[in-house]
Amino acid sequence: MLLSIITDFMKEFRTIVERKEDQSSSGDRMGFIFHHLFDASIKNIDPFDPALDMDIRTILYAFSGPIRAMSVFQVLVKQLITRLKEPSLKCYHLVPDDFILILEELLEKTPAFHRYPTLRARFHSTVVNFLNAAMVPTIKLVSDIVAIQACYINTKHPDFIGGPNATAIVRARMNTPQQHPAPHGSESVLDGQEKPTAKAPDPFPDGTVDVEITKFMMQSYYSILKRDLIDMVPKAIWLNFVEHAAQNLERAPVNELYNEGEMEELFGESQPDGGK
């Protein structure tokens, strides 16, 4: 009898999870979490908070001698990546919450769990414990996806615009001329181009161009990061949590409840004035 109850429950549970096209199903709710809530939370992060310009100038001043744009850019973009971890983990935590809702809805609609309240309570706690255990490797995987973005900044990505290309675009936007090389061949702080001669003074001597070049590259790379995370985080959650639960959840109540050897207690029927 116990095995039949568990099997029927899990069959309906898997059906709900896999029925993406039904708006009342978990598949649709998880789709909303992934493609609306998470998507918006990542896209709405503004990499350019009011203090960013000052941060860029501070880092520029902290370096002595010539330095390429990539060096300043990499310092700042790694700081930006750390801000992506929180919304990524929030996205994940919404999925187990959704699974708990499915569990409680099915328990409520299954007559056997109304008839046997002890079985219902044990079944609920067993499933919740299984889901909690599945959270640990999933949290690690999601965290690692963000961490790998920070440990290696791929400035060779085909969609990234940096170096001379970024410099040319920014200078064109600001209507500043490309500078001519100085005889001694020293490089500018950011764009890797040689410093202007006295005949071609920088129209933005306060370093505004260098700041804007850095911000342009950050925006370019952040666009890549957003696209990658919006794609990879849901996939990681689906692999480590959703698929894992769909394939293995049934074993938890079977192993836990059968091993207890307390069938009489589990199938004690509810009394009119009894508990749940």
Coordinates of C-alpha atoms in Angstrom, one line a residue:
M1 CA 0.0 0.0 0.0
L2 CA 2.8 2.4 0.9
L3 CA 4.7 1.8 -2.3
S4 CA 1.5 2.4 -4.3
I5 CA 0.9 5.7 -2.6
I6 CA 4.5 6.8 -3.2
T7 CA 4.5 5.7 -6.8
D8 CA 1.2 7.5 -7.6
F9 CA 2.4 10.6 -5.9
M10 CA 5.8 10.7 -7.7
K11 CA 4.2 10.0 -11.1
E12 CA 2.0 13.1 -10.7
F13 CA 4.9 15.1 -9.3
R14 CA 7.1 14.4 -12.3
T15 CA 4.2 15.1 -14.7
I16 CA 3.8 18.6 -13.1
V17 CA 7.5 19.3 -13.3
E18 CA 7.8 18.3 -16.9
R19 CA 4.6 19.9 -18.2
K20 CA 6.1 23.2 -19.3
E21 CA 3.3 24.1 -21.6
D22 CA 0.6 24.2 -18.9
Q23 CA 0.5 27.6 -17.3
S24 CA -0.6 26.0 -14.0
S25 CA 2.4 23.6 -14.0
S26 CA 5.7 23.9 -12.3
G27 CA 7.4 23.9 -15.6
D28 CA 5.7 27.2 -16.4
R29 CA 6.5 28.7 -13.0
M30 CA 10.1 27.8 -13.3
G31 CA 10.2 29.2 -16.8
F32 CA 8.9 32.5 -15.3
I33 CA 11.6 32.3 -12.6
F34 CA 14.3 31.7 -15.2
H35 CA 13.2 33.9 -18.1
H36 CA 11.6 36.8 -16.4
L37 CA 12.7 37.2 -12.7
F38 CA 16.3 36.1 -13.2
D39 CA 16.7 37.6 -16.6
A40 CA 15.4 41.0 -15.2
S41 CA 17.5 40.8 -12.1
I42 CA 20.7 40.4 -14.1
K43 CA 19.9 42.9 -16.8
N44 CA 18.8 45.5 -14.2
I45 CA 22.2 45.6 -12.5
D46 CA 23.8 48.9 -13.4
P47 CA 27.5 48.5 -13.7
F48 CA 27.9 52.3 -13.6
D49 CA 26.9 53.4 -10.2
P50 CA 27.5 57.1 -9.3
A51 CA 30.9 56.4 -7.7
L52 CA 32.4 54.5 -10.6
D53 CA 34.1 57.4 -12.3
M54 CA 35.9 58.2 -9.1
D55 CA 36.8 54.5 -8.6
I56 CA 38.3 54.4 -12.1
R57 CA 40.4 57.6 -11.5
T58 CA 41.6 56.2 -8.2
I59 CA 42.8 53.1 -9.8
L60 CA 44.5 55.0 -12.6
Y61 CA 46.3 57.2 -10.1
A62 CA 47.3 54.1 -8.1
F63 CA 49.4 52.8 -11.0
S64 CA 52.7 54.4 -11.7
G65 CA 54.1 54.5 -15.2
P66 CA 52.4 53.5 -18.4
I67 CA 49.6 50.9 -18.2
R68 CA 47.3 49.4 -20.8
A69 CA 43.6 49.7 -20.7
M70 CA 43.1 46.0 -20.1
S71 CA 44.8 46.2 -16.7
V72 CA 42.5 48.8 -15.3
F73 CA 39.5 47.2 -17.0
Q74 CA 40.2 43.8 -15.5
V75 CA 40.5 45.1 -11.9
L76 CA 37.1 46.8 -12.2
V77 CA 35.2 44.1 -14.1
K78 CA 36.2 41.5 -11.5
Q79 CA 34.5 43.7 -8.9
L80 CA 31.4 43.9 -11.1
I81 CA 31.3 40.1 -11.5
T82 CA 31.0 39.6 -7.7
R83 CA 27.7 41.5 -7.9
L84 CA 26.2 38.8 -10.1
K85 CA 26.4 36.1 -7.5
E86 CA 23.5 37.3 -5.3
P87 CA 20.9 37.3 -8.1
S88 CA 22.1 34.0 -9.4
L89 CA 21.7 32.3 -6.0
K90 CA 18.3 34.1 -5.5
C91 CA 17.2 32.6 -8.8
Y92 CA 18.1 29.1 -7.5
H93 CA 16.4 29.5 -4.1
L94 CA 13.1 30.2 -5.8
V95 CA 13.1 26.8 -7.5
P96 CA 13.1 24.6 -4.3
D97 CA 10.4 26.9 -2.9
D98 CA 8.4 26.1 -6.0
F99 CA 9.0 22.3 -5.4
I100 CA 7.7 22.7 -1.8
L101 CA 4.5 24.3 -3.2
I102 CA 4.0 21.3 -5.6
L103 CA 4.6 18.9 -2.7
E104 CA 2.1 20.6 -0.5
E105 CA -0.5 20.9 -3.2
L106 CA -0.3 17.2 -4.0
L107 CA -0.4 16.2 -0.4
E108 CA -3.5 18.3 0.0
K109 CA -5.3 16.7 -3.0
T110 CA -4.3 13.1 -2.2
P111 CA -7.0 11.3 -0.1
A112 CA -4.5 8.9 1.5
F113 CA -2.5 11.7 3.1
H114 CA -5.7 13.1 4.7
R115 CA -6.6 9.6 6.0
Y116 CA -3.2 9.0 7.4
P117 CA -1.8 12.2 8.9
T118 CA 1.4 10.5 10.3
L119 CA 2.2 9.2 6.9
R120 CA 1.6 12.7 5.5
A121 CA 3.9 14.4 8.0
R122 CA 6.7 11.8 7.6
F123 CA 6.4 11.9 3.8
H124 CA 6.5 15.8 3.8
S125 CA 9.6 15.9 6.0
T126 CA 11.4 13.2 4.0
V127 CA 10.8 15.0 0.7
V128 CA 11.9 18.4 2.2
N129 CA 15.1 16.8 3.6
F130 CA 15.8 15.4 0.1
L131 CA 15.4 18.8 -1.5
N132 CA 17.5 20.5 1.1
A133 CA 20.3 18.0 0.5
A134 CA 20.1 18.6 -3.2
M135 CA 20.5 22.3 -2.6
V136 CA 24.1 22.0 -1.5
P137 CA 25.7 20.8 -4.7
T138 CA 23.5 23.1 -6.8
I139 CA 24.5 26.2 -4.8
K140 CA 28.1 25.2 -5.3
L141 CA 27.6 24.8 -9.0
V142 CA 25.9 28.2 -9.4
S143 CA 28.5 29.8 -7.3
D144 CA 31.3 28.2 -9.4
I145 CA 29.7 29.5 -12.6
V146 CA 30.0 33.0 -11.3
A147 CA 33.5 32.4 -9.9
I148 CA 34.9 31.1 -13.2
Q149 CA 33.8 34.3 -14.9
A150 CA 35.9 36.3 -12.4
C151 CA 39.0 34.0 -12.4
Y152 CA 39.6 34.5 -16.1
I153 CA 38.6 37.6 -18.0
N154 CA 38.5 36.5 -21.7
T155 CA 39.6 39.7 -23.5
K156 CA 39.9 37.6 -26.7
H157 CA 36.1 36.9 -26.7
P158 CA 34.9 37.6 -30.3
D159 CA 32.1 39.8 -29.0
F160 CA 34.3 41.9 -26.7
I161 CA 35.4 45.4 -27.9
G162 CA 38.6 46.5 -26.3
G163 CA 42.0 48.0 -27.0
P164 CA 42.3 50.3 -30.0
N165 CA 38.8 49.5 -31.2
A166 CA 37.3 50.7 -27.9
T167 CA 39.6 53.8 -28.0
A168 CA 38.5 54.7 -31.5
I169 CA 34.8 54.4 -30.7
V170 CA 35.0 56.4 -27.5
R171 CA 37.1 59.2 -29.1
A172 CA 34.6 59.3 -32.0
R173 CA 31.7 59.7 -29.6
M174 CA 33.5 62.4 -27.7
N175 CA 34.7 64.1 -30.9
T176 CA 38.3 64.0 -29.8
P177 CA 41.0 63.6 -32.4
Q178 CA 43.4 60.6 -32.4
Q179 CA 46.6 61.8 -30.9
H180 CA 50.0 61.8 -32.7
P181 CA 52.9 59.9 -31.1
A182 CA 55.5 61.7 -29.1
P183 CA 59.1 61.2 -30.0
H184 CA 60.0 59.3 -26.8
G185 CA 57.2 56.7 -27.5
S186 CA 55.7 56.7 -24.1
E187 CA 52.2 55.1 -23.9
S188 CA 49.0 56.8 -22.5
V189 CA 47.6 55.5 -19.3
L190 CA 44.7 53.6 -20.9
D191 CA 44.5 53.1 -24.6
G192 CA 48.0 52.0 -25.4
Q193 CA 48.5 54.8 -27.8
E194 CA 51.5 57.1 -27.5
K195 CA 51.1 60.3 -25.7
P196 CA 50.3 63.5 -27.7
T197 CA 52.9 66.0 -28.5
A198 CA 52.6 69.6 -27.3
K199 CA 51.2 70.4 -30.7
A200 CA 48.1 68.3 -30.1
P201 CA 47.1 68.9 -26.5
D202 CA 44.5 66.5 -25.0
P203 CA 41.1 68.3 -25.0
F204 CA 40.3 66.3 -21.8
P205 CA 43.4 66.7 -19.6
D206 CA 41.6 65.5 -16.5
G207 CA 41.6 61.9 -17.9
T208 CA 38.0 61.8 -18.9
V209 CA 38.8 60.0 -22.1
D210 CA 40.6 57.2 -20.2
V211 CA 37.6 56.9 -17.8
E212 CA 35.2 56.6 -20.7
I213 CA 37.3 54.0 -22.5
T214 CA 37.4 51.9 -19.4
K215 CA 33.6 52.2 -18.9
F216 CA 33.0 51.3 -22.6
M217 CA 35.0 48.1 -22.2
M218 CA 33.2 47.3 -19.0
Q219 CA 29.9 47.7 -20.7
S220 CA 31.0 45.5 -23.6
Y221 CA 32.2 42.7 -21.3
Y222 CA 29.2 43.0 -19.0
S223 CA 26.9 42.4 -22.0
I224 CA 28.8 39.1 -22.6
L225 CA 28.6 38.2 -18.9
K226 CA 24.8 38.8 -18.7
R227 CA 24.2 36.7 -21.8
D228 CA 26.3 33.8 -20.4
L229 CA 24.8 33.8 -16.9
I230 CA 21.2 34.1 -18.1
D231 CA 21.9 31.0 -20.2
M232 CA 24.1 28.9 -17.9
V233 CA 22.6 29.5 -14.4
P234 CA 19.1 28.0 -15.3
K235 CA 20.8 25.1 -17.0
A236 CA 22.9 24.4 -13.9
I237 CA 19.8 24.5 -11.7
W238 CA 17.9 22.2 -14.1
L239 CA 20.7 19.7 -14.2
N240 CA 21.7 19.6 -10.5
F241 CA 18.3 20.1 -8.9
V242 CA 15.3 19.7 -11.2
E243 CA 16.5 16.6 -13.1
H244 CA 18.1 15.1 -9.9
A245 CA 14.8 15.5 -8.1
A246 CA 12.7 14.1 -11.0
Q247 CA 14.9 11.0 -11.2
N248 CA 15.8 10.3 -7.6
L249 CA 13.2 11.8 -5.3
E250 CA 11.0 8.6 -5.2
R251 CA 13.9 6.7 -3.6
A252 CA 13.9 9.0 -0.5
P253 CA 10.4 8.2 0.9
V254 CA 10.7 4.5 -0.1
N255 CA 14.0 4.1 1.7
E256 CA 13.1 6.2 4.7
L257 CA 9.6 5.0 5.4
Y258 CA 10.1 1.4 4.6
N259 CA 13.2 1.2 6.8
E260 CA 11.4 2.7 9.8
G261 CA 9.4 -0.5 10.1
E262 CA 6.6 1.5 11.6
M263 CA 3.7 0.7 9.3
E264 CA 1.1 0.6 12.0
E265 CA 2.1 4.1 13.1
L266 CA 2.3 5.4 9.6
F267 CA -1.2 4.1 8.7
G268 CA -2.9 5.2 11.9
E269 CA -6.1 6.9 10.7
S270 CA -7.0 10.4 11.6
Q271 CA -9.6 10.9 14.3
P272 CA -12.5 13.3 14.0
D273 CA -11.0 15.5 16.8
G274 CA -7.4 14.5 16.0
G275 CA -4.5 16.2 14.3
K276 CA -4.0 17.1 10.7

